[in-house]
Every structure is written in C-alpha cells, then in structure tokens.
Amino acid sequence: MELSNSSWAKTYNHLFVELADPRTNDWFLIKNPVPGLTIIGLYLYFTLKWGPRYMADKKPFQLQKTLMVYNFLQVLVSCFLFYEGCFAGWLTTYSWKCEPVDFSYSPEALRVARGVYIYFLAKMSELLDTVFFVIRKKERQITFLHMYHHTVMPMISWGVTKYYPGGHGTLIGVINSFVHIIMYSYYMLAALGPKYRKYLFWKKYITTLQMLQFCIAFLHSSQLLFYDCGYPWWSVVFTLPNSVFFYYLFFDFYYKAYGKAEDRTKSITEASNGKVNGVKNIANGKVRNTDKED
C-alpha cells in the first residue's frame, strides 16, 4: 500500500507540479483539476437534472436587466482578450507559422500568460449561459453542441493555462474572443426586448463566423506538423480532431436552424403555387391532370 501511495504521489507530482508552468501553477483554480472539474460537475448536474426539475412547476424568470449586464460584461472581457492577444503577440512579435511558449518572467511573457488565464476564467463564467437558459425555460437552446462546447472549453483552457500559457495555441483564443464580441453583442441587443428584433437579422452569420474560426484553427494548428519551434507538436492530436468535430456540430446546427427553415419555406411556397394552379385548372376545366401534378 505504501509503495502504491508513493507511486501515486510521484505520478501526481510529475503531472501537476513538475510539468506545470511555475508562473501560473499557483493561480486560482489552476493548481489541480479538482476545483474546476467540481464546478463543471455541478454545472452538468444543475443543467441536466436539478435545474429542470426545480423549474418544472415554476414560471420562467425574465432576467432582462441581469442578461443585459451579463452580456455587456462578456463583450468587455472579449474585447480585452482580443486586444491583448493581438498587441501582446499576434500583431507584434509572434510568428504565424510556429510560435513557442515564452516561459520567462519578462513583462511580455507574463502579459500573455495572464491573458490566457483570464481567457480560462471567461470560459468558466460562460457556464452561466446555460444556467440562464434553464431558469428561463429555454430548453431548446440547450443542445448537445451547447453542452459540449461549454464543458470542453473550460477544460482545454485550464490545461493551456497550466502547461502552455502562450505561443502557437493562443491564436484560437484570440479569434474566439473576436467571435464572442459579436455573439454577446447580439445577445445583449436581444435582451433589450422585441422592439430591437428588427436589428437582429444577422444571427445566422454568427454561426458562419464560428465555423470559419474552426477552419482557421485547423489550418493554423496543422502547421505544427511541418514546422518545429519548440511548441509541442503532439497538441495537434487534440486540436485537429476537435476543430473538425466542432465544425461538424456548428454546421449541423446551422443546417437544422437555417437550411431546413429555408427548405420548409420553399416547400410551403411550392405547395401554395400548386394550389393556385389547381384552382386555375379547375376554373379552366382541366381537372383530369391536376391530381397527378400535385
């Protein structure tokens, strides 16, 4: 038993201390995965079981002011992260082909590390998206895509903060922050009420933008297969399949939400035209072929 405990302790120390970035390892929620996984576990339990059961016999909450403030704060955080990502690295000193992590304690390196950490905290705060859906009884919004995205992203960003807070892998976070500026701006306007609905015609383009980000992430990450700058090439084992899977999920969502709606509109239009033509045929005494044409 002592050998087993000793072996476990060595493995734990190797995984969560020796391999970790000492600059970020002691930051809140980063030292070990238990606190973060506990939050995600409670989130899943509330979303999938306790929350819907609690709200079953209650009226949905409106939360208009809460949603306005929440979405506004998310826009501000996303703007900050996008700015920091661009001017702390990607528009200044970073290489678009391959960029290693700067593990030094220089102001520039620490600036990037803090940005990655704030990105992680933002992903944790976004779990409230689903909480609001539950207490507002918006069950249709809680899709597999939504749950997968909100569960996986905090875990990925925790790992990046703990082990590789900077370098090549941060580009997707910068792009994602830009997408979230657009997305949470939409949600903020939607929370203002029905009178602003006419300004929200661009909803489906947000999904298109989300699909584009995963295409960029795939192409950018795949460069690690051809260029060696010290950033771990094995990260593509996670990033490439995940980019493909996310793209598929968002494409499937887009088709179900917008493609099928367009098909239904087309079908309704064709059916209406068929009825009109049928009436015309009857009026003209051409009843015999009408049923076949319909």
mmCIF file of C-alpha atoms in Angstrom:
data_model
loop_
_atom_site.group_PDB
_atom_site.id
_atom_site.type_symbol
_atom_site.label_atom_id
_atom_site.label_comp_id
_atom_site.label_asym_id
_atom_site.label_seq_id
_atom_site.Cartn_x
_atom_site.Cartn_y
_atom_site.Cartn_z
ATOM 1 C CA MET A 1 0.000 0.000 0.000
ATOM 2 C CA GLU A 2 2.857 2.376 0.852
ATOM 3 C CA LEU A 3 4.507 1.682 -2.492
ATOM 4 C CA SER A 4 1.221 2.289 -4.215
ATOM 5 C CA ASN A 5 0.683 5.571 -2.382
ATOM 6 C CA SER A 6 4.263 6.599 -3.095
ATOM 7 C CA SER A 7 3.873 5.779 -6.785
ATOM 8 C CA TRP A 8 0.616 7.719 -6.948
ATOM 9 C CA ALA A 9 2.231 10.696 -5.208
ATOM 10 C CA LYS A 10 5.138 10.666 -7.674
ATOM 11 C CA THR A 11 2.766 10.481 -10.624
ATOM 12 C CA TYR A 12 0.632 13.309 -9.235
ATOM 13 C CA ASN A 13 3.713 15.429 -8.544
ATOM 14 C CA HIS A 14 5.037 14.803 -12.057
ATOM 15 C CA LEU A 15 1.754 15.600 -13.806
ATOM 16 C CA PHE A 16 0.573 18.559 -11.766
ATOM 17 C CA VAL A 17 3.796 20.104 -10.433
ATOM 18 C CA GLU A 18 6.873 19.185 -12.482
ATOM 19 C CA LEU A 19 5.240 19.530 -15.897
ATOM 20 C CA ALA A 20 3.286 22.652 -14.941
ATOM 21 C CA ASP A 21 4.363 26.206 -15.653
ATOM 22 C CA PRO A 22 5.597 27.523 -12.257
ATOM 23 C CA ARG A 23 4.432 31.035 -13.163
ATOM 24 C CA THR A 24 0.763 30.053 -13.379
ATOM 25 C CA ASN A 25 0.578 26.884 -11.304
ATOM 26 C CA ASP A 26 -0.421 28.597 -8.046
ATOM 27 C CA TRP A 27 -3.090 30.795 -9.578
ATOM 28 C CA PHE A 28 -6.738 30.354 -8.523
ATOM 29 C CA LEU A 29 -8.295 27.088 -9.852
ATOM 30 C CA ILE A 30 -5.094 26.085 -11.679
ATOM 31 C CA LYS A 31 -3.007 24.086 -9.166
ATOM 32 C CA ASN A 32 -5.013 20.874 -9.580
ATOM 33 C CA PRO A 33 -8.010 19.920 -11.705
ATOM 34 C CA VAL A 34 -10.371 19.083 -8.828
ATOM 35 C CA PRO A 35 -11.913 22.562 -8.256
ATOM 36 C CA GLY A 36 -12.550 23.116 -11.968
ATOM 37 C CA LEU A 37 -13.927 19.623 -12.510
ATOM 38 C CA THR A 38 -16.165 20.078 -9.454
ATOM 39 C CA ILE A 39 -17.606 23.269 -10.918
ATOM 40 C CA ILE A 40 -18.203 21.552 -14.254
ATOM 41 C CA GLY A 41 -19.773 18.554 -12.485
ATOM 42 C CA LEU A 42 -22.160 20.808 -10.553
ATOM 43 C CA TYR A 43 -22.900 22.676 -13.767
ATOM 44 C CA LEU A 44 -23.851 19.448 -15.559
ATOM 45 C CA TYR A 45 -25.945 18.245 -12.619
ATOM 46 C CA PHE A 46 -27.837 21.544 -12.428
ATOM 47 C CA THR A 47 -28.332 21.776 -16.190
ATOM 48 C CA LEU A 48 -29.381 18.199 -16.853
ATOM 49 C CA LYS A 49 -31.216 17.230 -13.658
ATOM 50 C CA TRP A 50 -31.762 19.517 -10.714
ATOM 51 C CA GLY A 51 -32.433 22.744 -12.617
ATOM 52 C CA PRO A 52 -35.169 21.447 -14.950
ATOM 53 C CA ARG A 53 -36.769 19.528 -12.059
ATOM 54 C CA TYR A 54 -36.774 22.660 -9.874
ATOM 55 C CA MET A 55 -38.249 24.810 -12.652
ATOM 56 C CA ALA A 56 -40.871 22.244 -13.705
ATOM 57 C CA ASP A 57 -43.770 23.872 -11.817
ATOM 58 C CA LYS A 58 -42.453 27.447 -11.862
ATOM 59 C CA LYS A 59 -42.789 30.319 -14.260
ATOM 60 C CA PRO A 60 -39.670 31.182 -16.259
ATOM 61 C CA PHE A 61 -37.519 34.019 -14.955
ATOM 62 C CA GLN A 62 -37.282 37.075 -17.216
ATOM 63 C CA LEU A 63 -33.869 38.405 -16.096
ATOM 64 C CA GLN A 64 -33.827 41.226 -18.653
ATOM 65 C CA LYS A 65 -31.571 43.557 -16.663
ATOM 66 C CA THR A 66 -29.371 40.697 -15.471
ATOM 67 C CA LEU A 67 -28.870 39.482 -19.031
ATOM 68 C CA MET A 68 -28.071 42.974 -20.279
ATOM 69 C CA VAL A 69 -25.377 43.432 -17.627
ATOM 70 C CA TYR A 70 -24.020 39.892 -18.049
ATOM 71 C CA ASN A 71 -23.761 40.127 -21.838
ATOM 72 C CA PHE A 72 -22.246 43.612 -21.639
ATOM 73 C CA LEU A 73 -19.538 42.324 -19.281
ATOM 74 C CA GLN A 74 -18.840 39.404 -21.611
ATOM 75 C CA VAL A 75 -18.425 41.841 -24.501
ATOM 76 C CA LEU A 76 -15.975 43.917 -22.441
ATOM 77 C CA VAL A 77 -13.934 40.850 -21.426
ATOM 78 C CA SER A 78 -13.875 39.582 -25.017
ATOM 79 C CA CYS A 79 -12.716 42.995 -26.272
ATOM 80 C CA PHE A 80 -9.936 42.995 -23.683
ATOM 81 C CA LEU A 81 -8.808 39.471 -24.604
ATOM 82 C CA PHE A 82 -8.885 40.225 -28.323
ATOM 83 C CA TYR A 83 -6.854 43.393 -27.817
ATOM 84 C CA GLU A 84 -4.326 41.663 -25.563
ATOM 85 C CA GLY A 85 -3.989 38.711 -27.932
ATOM 86 C CA CYS A 86 -3.334 40.984 -30.893
ATOM 87 C CA PHE A 87 -0.976 43.506 -29.334
ATOM 88 C CA ALA A 88 0.796 41.229 -26.856
ATOM 89 C CA GLY A 89 1.737 38.779 -29.570
ATOM 90 C CA TRP A 90 -0.044 38.084 -32.821
ATOM 91 C CA LEU A 91 0.242 41.538 -34.390
ATOM 92 C CA THR A 92 3.628 42.326 -32.899
ATOM 93 C CA THR A 93 6.223 39.605 -32.211
ATOM 94 C CA TYR A 94 4.537 36.234 -32.807
ATOM 95 C CA SER A 95 5.276 34.059 -35.842
ATOM 96 C CA TRP A 96 2.213 32.864 -37.769
ATOM 97 C CA LYS A 97 3.987 29.632 -38.724
ATOM 98 C CA CYS A 98 5.106 28.383 -35.328
ATOM 99 C CA GLU A 99 5.481 30.201 -32.022
ATOM 100 C CA PRO A 100 6.994 28.671 -28.873
ATOM 101 C CA VAL A 101 5.865 29.498 -25.358
ATOM 102 C CA ASP A 102 7.980 32.089 -23.611
ATOM 103 C CA PHE A 103 8.343 30.650 -20.094
ATOM 104 C CA SER A 104 10.383 33.585 -18.837
ATOM 105 C CA TYR A 105 9.333 36.152 -16.263
ATOM 106 C CA SER A 106 9.647 39.051 -18.680
ATOM 107 C CA PRO A 107 6.768 41.568 -18.673
ATOM 108 C CA GLU A 108 5.804 40.496 -22.205
ATOM 109 C CA ALA A 109 5.679 36.783 -21.331
ATOM 110 C CA LEU A 110 3.730 37.403 -18.124
ATOM 111 C CA ARG A 111 1.283 39.606 -20.015
ATOM 112 C CA VAL A 112 0.482 36.738 -22.379
ATOM 113 C CA ALA A 113 0.219 34.238 -19.503
ATOM 114 C CA ARG A 114 -2.237 36.497 -17.671
ATOM 115 C CA GLY A 115 -4.282 36.832 -20.846
ATOM 116 C CA VAL A 116 -4.507 33.044 -21.182
ATOM 117 C CA TYR A 117 -5.577 32.803 -17.535
ATOM 118 C CA ILE A 118 -8.288 35.448 -17.947
ATOM 119 C CA TYR A 119 -9.491 33.546 -21.016
ATOM 120 C CA PHE A 120 -9.842 30.451 -18.832
ATOM 121 C CA LEU A 121 -11.815 32.413 -16.216
ATOM 122 C CA ALA A 122 -14.035 33.757 -19.012
ATOM 123 C CA LYS A 123 -14.800 30.198 -20.151
ATOM 124 C CA MET A 124 -15.793 29.320 -16.599
ATOM 125 C CA SER A 125 -18.056 32.372 -16.361
ATOM 126 C CA GLU A 126 -19.754 31.409 -19.631
ATOM 127 C CA LEU A 127 -21.267 28.398 -17.877
ATOM 128 C CA LEU A 128 -23.866 30.922 -16.729
ATOM 129 C CA ASP A 129 -25.189 30.943 -20.314
ATOM 130 C CA THR A 130 -26.730 27.533 -19.695
ATOM 131 C CA VAL A 131 -27.860 28.377 -16.158
ATOM 132 C CA PHE A 132 -29.840 31.309 -17.575
ATOM 133 C CA PHE A 133 -31.357 29.060 -20.246
ATOM 134 C CA VAL A 134 -32.548 26.634 -17.571
ATOM 135 C CA ILE A 135 -34.175 29.181 -15.262
ATOM 136 C CA ARG A 136 -35.730 30.970 -18.239
ATOM 137 C CA LYS A 137 -37.046 27.621 -19.518
ATOM 138 C CA LYS A 138 -35.272 27.902 -22.860
ATOM 139 C CA GLU A 139 -34.694 24.154 -23.158
ATOM 140 C CA ARG A 140 -34.480 24.275 -26.955
ATOM 141 C CA GLN A 141 -31.282 26.297 -26.633
ATOM 142 C CA ILE A 142 -29.568 23.574 -24.584
ATOM 143 C CA THR A 143 -28.357 21.367 -27.424
ATOM 144 C CA PHE A 144 -25.574 18.796 -27.467
ATOM 145 C CA LEU A 145 -23.407 21.390 -29.238
ATOM 146 C CA HIS A 146 -24.057 23.909 -26.484
ATOM 147 C CA MET A 147 -23.283 21.460 -23.692
ATOM 148 C CA TYR A 148 -20.197 20.018 -25.386
ATOM 149 C CA HIS A 149 -18.797 23.481 -26.114
ATOM 150 C CA HIS A 150 -19.355 24.802 -22.585
ATOM 151 C CA THR A 151 -17.942 21.664 -20.970
ATOM 152 C CA VAL A 152 -14.861 21.145 -23.130
ATOM 153 C CA MET A 153 -13.636 24.730 -23.484
ATOM 154 C CA PRO A 154 -13.024 25.333 -19.732
ATOM 155 C CA MET A 155 -11.076 22.069 -19.554
ATOM 156 C CA ILE A 156 -8.926 22.905 -22.576
ATOM 157 C CA SER A 157 -8.238 26.456 -21.412
ATOM 158 C CA TRP A 158 -7.322 25.133 -17.927
ATOM 159 C CA GLY A 159 -4.727 22.821 -19.482
ATOM 160 C CA VAL A 160 -3.305 25.609 -21.638
ATOM 161 C CA THR A 161 -3.062 27.946 -18.625
ATOM 162 C CA LYS A 162 -1.341 25.330 -16.500
ATOM 163 C CA TYR A 163 1.130 23.949 -19.032
ATOM 164 C CA TYR A 164 1.500 26.202 -22.106
ATOM 165 C CA PRO A 165 0.200 29.719 -21.373
ATOM 166 C CA GLY A 166 1.264 31.391 -24.595
ATOM 167 C CA GLY A 167 2.659 30.643 -28.013
ATOM 168 C CA HIS A 168 1.116 28.929 -31.011
ATOM 169 C CA GLY A 169 -2.064 27.635 -29.384
ATOM 170 C CA THR A 170 -3.310 31.048 -28.293
ATOM 171 C CA LEU A 171 -4.468 32.139 -31.764
ATOM 172 C CA ILE A 172 -7.748 30.236 -31.488
ATOM 173 C CA GLY A 173 -8.427 32.078 -28.224
ATOM 174 C CA VAL A 174 -7.884 35.431 -29.935
ATOM 175 C CA ILE A 175 -10.210 34.506 -32.806
ATOM 176 C CA ASN A 176 -12.750 33.060 -30.394
ATOM 177 C CA SER A 177 -12.703 36.291 -28.380
ATOM 178 C CA PHE A 178 -13.491 38.257 -31.549
ATOM 179 C CA VAL A 179 -16.405 35.911 -32.306
ATOM 180 C CA HIS A 180 -17.668 36.383 -28.749
ATOM 181 C CA ILE A 181 -17.621 40.155 -29.141
ATOM 182 C CA ILE A 182 -20.127 39.723 -31.983
ATOM 183 C CA MET A 183 -22.101 36.950 -30.274
ATOM 184 C CA TYR A 184 -22.561 38.608 -26.881
ATOM 185 C CA SER A 185 -23.375 41.914 -28.573
ATOM 186 C CA TYR A 186 -26.206 40.072 -30.301
ATOM 187 C CA TYR A 187 -27.393 38.583 -27.003
ATOM 188 C CA MET A 188 -27.220 41.995 -25.335
ATOM 189 C CA LEU A 189 -29.398 43.560 -28.042
ATOM 190 C CA ALA A 190 -31.803 40.598 -27.892
ATOM 191 C CA ALA A 191 -32.181 41.131 -24.135
ATOM 192 C CA LEU A 192 -33.421 44.680 -24.745
ATOM 193 C CA GLY A 193 -36.777 43.357 -25.941
ATOM 194 C CA PRO A 194 -38.887 42.658 -29.064
ATOM 195 C CA LYS A 195 -38.616 46.216 -30.393
ATOM 196 C CA TYR A 196 -34.957 45.564 -31.219
ATOM 197 C CA ARG A 197 -35.669 42.302 -33.041
ATOM 198 C CA LYS A 198 -35.582 44.011 -36.437
ATOM 199 C CA TYR A 199 -31.888 44.782 -35.845
ATOM 200 C CA LEU A 200 -31.012 41.128 -35.225
ATOM 201 C CA PHE A 201 -31.204 39.782 -38.779
ATOM 202 C CA TRP A 202 -27.521 38.804 -38.656
ATOM 203 C CA LYS A 203 -27.877 35.941 -36.172
ATOM 204 C CA LYS A 204 -27.092 33.168 -38.650
ATOM 205 C CA TYR A 205 -23.888 34.903 -39.710
ATOM 206 C CA ILE A 206 -22.554 34.397 -36.189
ATOM 207 C CA THR A 207 -22.709 30.635 -36.765
ATOM 208 C CA THR A 208 -20.909 31.104 -40.086
ATOM 209 C CA LEU A 209 -18.210 33.057 -38.255
ATOM 210 C CA GLN A 210 -17.937 30.286 -35.678
ATOM 211 C CA MET A 211 -17.431 27.695 -38.420
ATOM 212 C CA LEU A 212 -14.769 29.897 -40.017
ATOM 213 C CA GLN A 213 -12.823 30.086 -36.756
ATOM 214 C CA PHE A 214 -12.520 26.298 -36.634
ATOM 215 C CA CYS A 215 -11.281 26.206 -40.225
ATOM 216 C CA ILE A 216 -8.590 28.732 -39.295
ATOM 217 C CA ALA A 217 -7.782 26.800 -36.113
ATOM 218 C CA PHE A 218 -7.369 23.576 -38.108
ATOM 219 C CA LEU A 219 -5.065 25.149 -40.707
ATOM 220 C CA HIS A 220 -3.035 27.045 -38.139
ATOM 221 C CA SER A 221 -2.603 24.060 -35.810
ATOM 222 C CA SER A 222 -1.663 21.738 -38.692
ATOM 223 C CA GLN A 223 1.455 23.849 -39.322
ATOM 224 C CA LEU A 224 2.993 22.206 -36.268
ATOM 225 C CA LEU A 225 3.285 19.051 -38.389
ATOM 226 C CA PHE A 226 5.714 20.854 -40.694
ATOM 227 C CA TYR A 227 7.463 23.461 -38.527
ATOM 228 C CA ASP A 228 9.340 22.871 -35.290
ATOM 229 C CA CYS A 229 9.797 25.840 -32.975
ATOM 230 C CA GLY A 230 9.594 24.054 -29.639
ATOM 231 C CA TYR A 231 5.822 24.195 -29.273
ATOM 232 C CA PRO A 232 4.565 20.613 -28.645
ATOM 233 C CA TRP A 233 3.604 19.078 -31.996
ATOM 234 C CA TRP A 234 1.552 16.400 -30.220
ATOM 235 C CA SER A 235 -1.027 19.059 -29.357
ATOM 236 C CA VAL A 236 -2.456 18.525 -32.852
ATOM 237 C CA VAL A 237 -3.757 15.164 -31.593
ATOM 238 C CA PHE A 238 -6.302 17.214 -29.620
ATOM 239 C CA THR A 239 -6.670 20.391 -31.668
ATOM 240 C CA LEU A 240 -7.207 18.960 -35.154
ATOM 241 C CA PRO A 241 -9.925 16.383 -34.326
ATOM 242 C CA ASN A 242 -11.602 18.876 -32.002
ATOM 243 C CA SER A 243 -11.644 21.545 -34.726
ATOM 244 C CA VAL A 244 -13.222 19.082 -37.159
ATOM 245 C CA PHE A 245 -15.776 17.929 -34.597
ATOM 246 C CA PHE A 246 -16.701 21.492 -33.624
ATOM 247 C CA TYR A 247 -17.047 22.437 -37.279
ATOM 248 C CA TYR A 248 -19.355 19.481 -37.882
ATOM 249 C CA LEU A 249 -21.510 20.346 -34.861
ATOM 250 C CA PHE A 250 -21.832 24.001 -35.867
ATOM 251 C CA PHE A 251 -22.543 23.078 -39.482
ATOM 252 C CA ASP A 252 -25.214 20.620 -38.350
ATOM 253 C CA PHE A 253 -26.722 23.324 -36.133
ATOM 254 C CA TYR A 254 -26.651 25.822 -38.998
ATOM 255 C CA TYR A 255 -28.394 23.411 -41.367
ATOM 256 C CA LYS A 256 -31.088 22.497 -38.837
ATOM 257 C CA ALA A 257 -31.662 26.091 -37.756
ATOM 258 C CA TYR A 258 -31.477 27.854 -41.113
ATOM 259 C CA GLY A 259 -31.084 25.424 -44.003
ATOM 260 C CA LYS A 260 -34.173 23.390 -43.163
ATOM 261 C CA ALA A 261 -36.141 26.550 -42.448
ATOM 262 C CA GLU A 262 -35.338 27.752 -45.964
ATOM 263 C CA ASP A 263 -36.320 24.350 -47.367
ATOM 264 C CA ARG A 264 -39.619 24.500 -45.492
ATOM 265 C CA THR A 265 -40.309 27.987 -46.803
ATOM 266 C CA LYS A 266 -39.590 26.764 -50.323
ATOM 267 C CA SER A 267 -41.877 23.762 -49.842
ATOM 268 C CA ILE A 268 -44.689 25.936 -48.492
ATOM 269 C CA THR A 269 -44.274 28.321 -51.433
ATOM 270 C CA GLU A 270 -44.348 25.451 -53.939
ATOM 271 C CA ALA A 271 -47.382 23.938 -52.238
ATOM 272 C CA SER A 272 -49.168 27.285 -52.334
ATOM 273 C CA ASN A 273 -48.332 27.675 -56.012
ATOM 274 C CA GLY A 274 -49.634 24.179 -56.650
ATOM 275 C CA LYS A 275 -52.959 25.006 -55.018
ATOM 276 C CA VAL A 276 -53.248 28.206 -57.007
ATOM 277 C CA ASN A 277 -52.518 26.310 -60.227
ATOM 278 C CA GLY A 278 -55.058 23.685 -59.230
ATOM 279 C CA VAL A 279 -57.749 26.315 -58.779
ATOM 280 C CA LYS A 280 -56.850 27.777 -62.157
ATOM 281 C CA ASN A 281 -57.052 24.341 -63.784
ATOM 282 C CA ILE A 282 -60.477 23.711 -62.294
ATOM 283 C CA ALA A 283 -61.641 27.085 -63.482
ATOM 284 C CA ASN A 284 -60.374 26.255 -66.957
ATOM 285 C CA GLY A 285 -61.958 22.802 -66.949
ATOM 286 C CA LYS A 286 -58.595 20.999 -66.695
ATOM 287 C CA VAL A 287 -59.385 18.773 -63.731
ATOM 288 C CA ARG A 288 -58.020 15.496 -65.055
ATOM 289 C CA ASN A 289 -54.279 16.235 -64.701
ATOM 290 C CA THR A 290 -54.414 18.341 -61.531
ATOM 291 C CA ASP A 291 -54.154 15.427 -59.075
ATOM 292 C CA LYS A 292 -51.154 13.979 -60.884
ATOM 293 C CA GLU A 293 -49.362 17.300 -60.845
ATOM 294 C CA ASP A 294 -49.965 17.735 -57.106
#
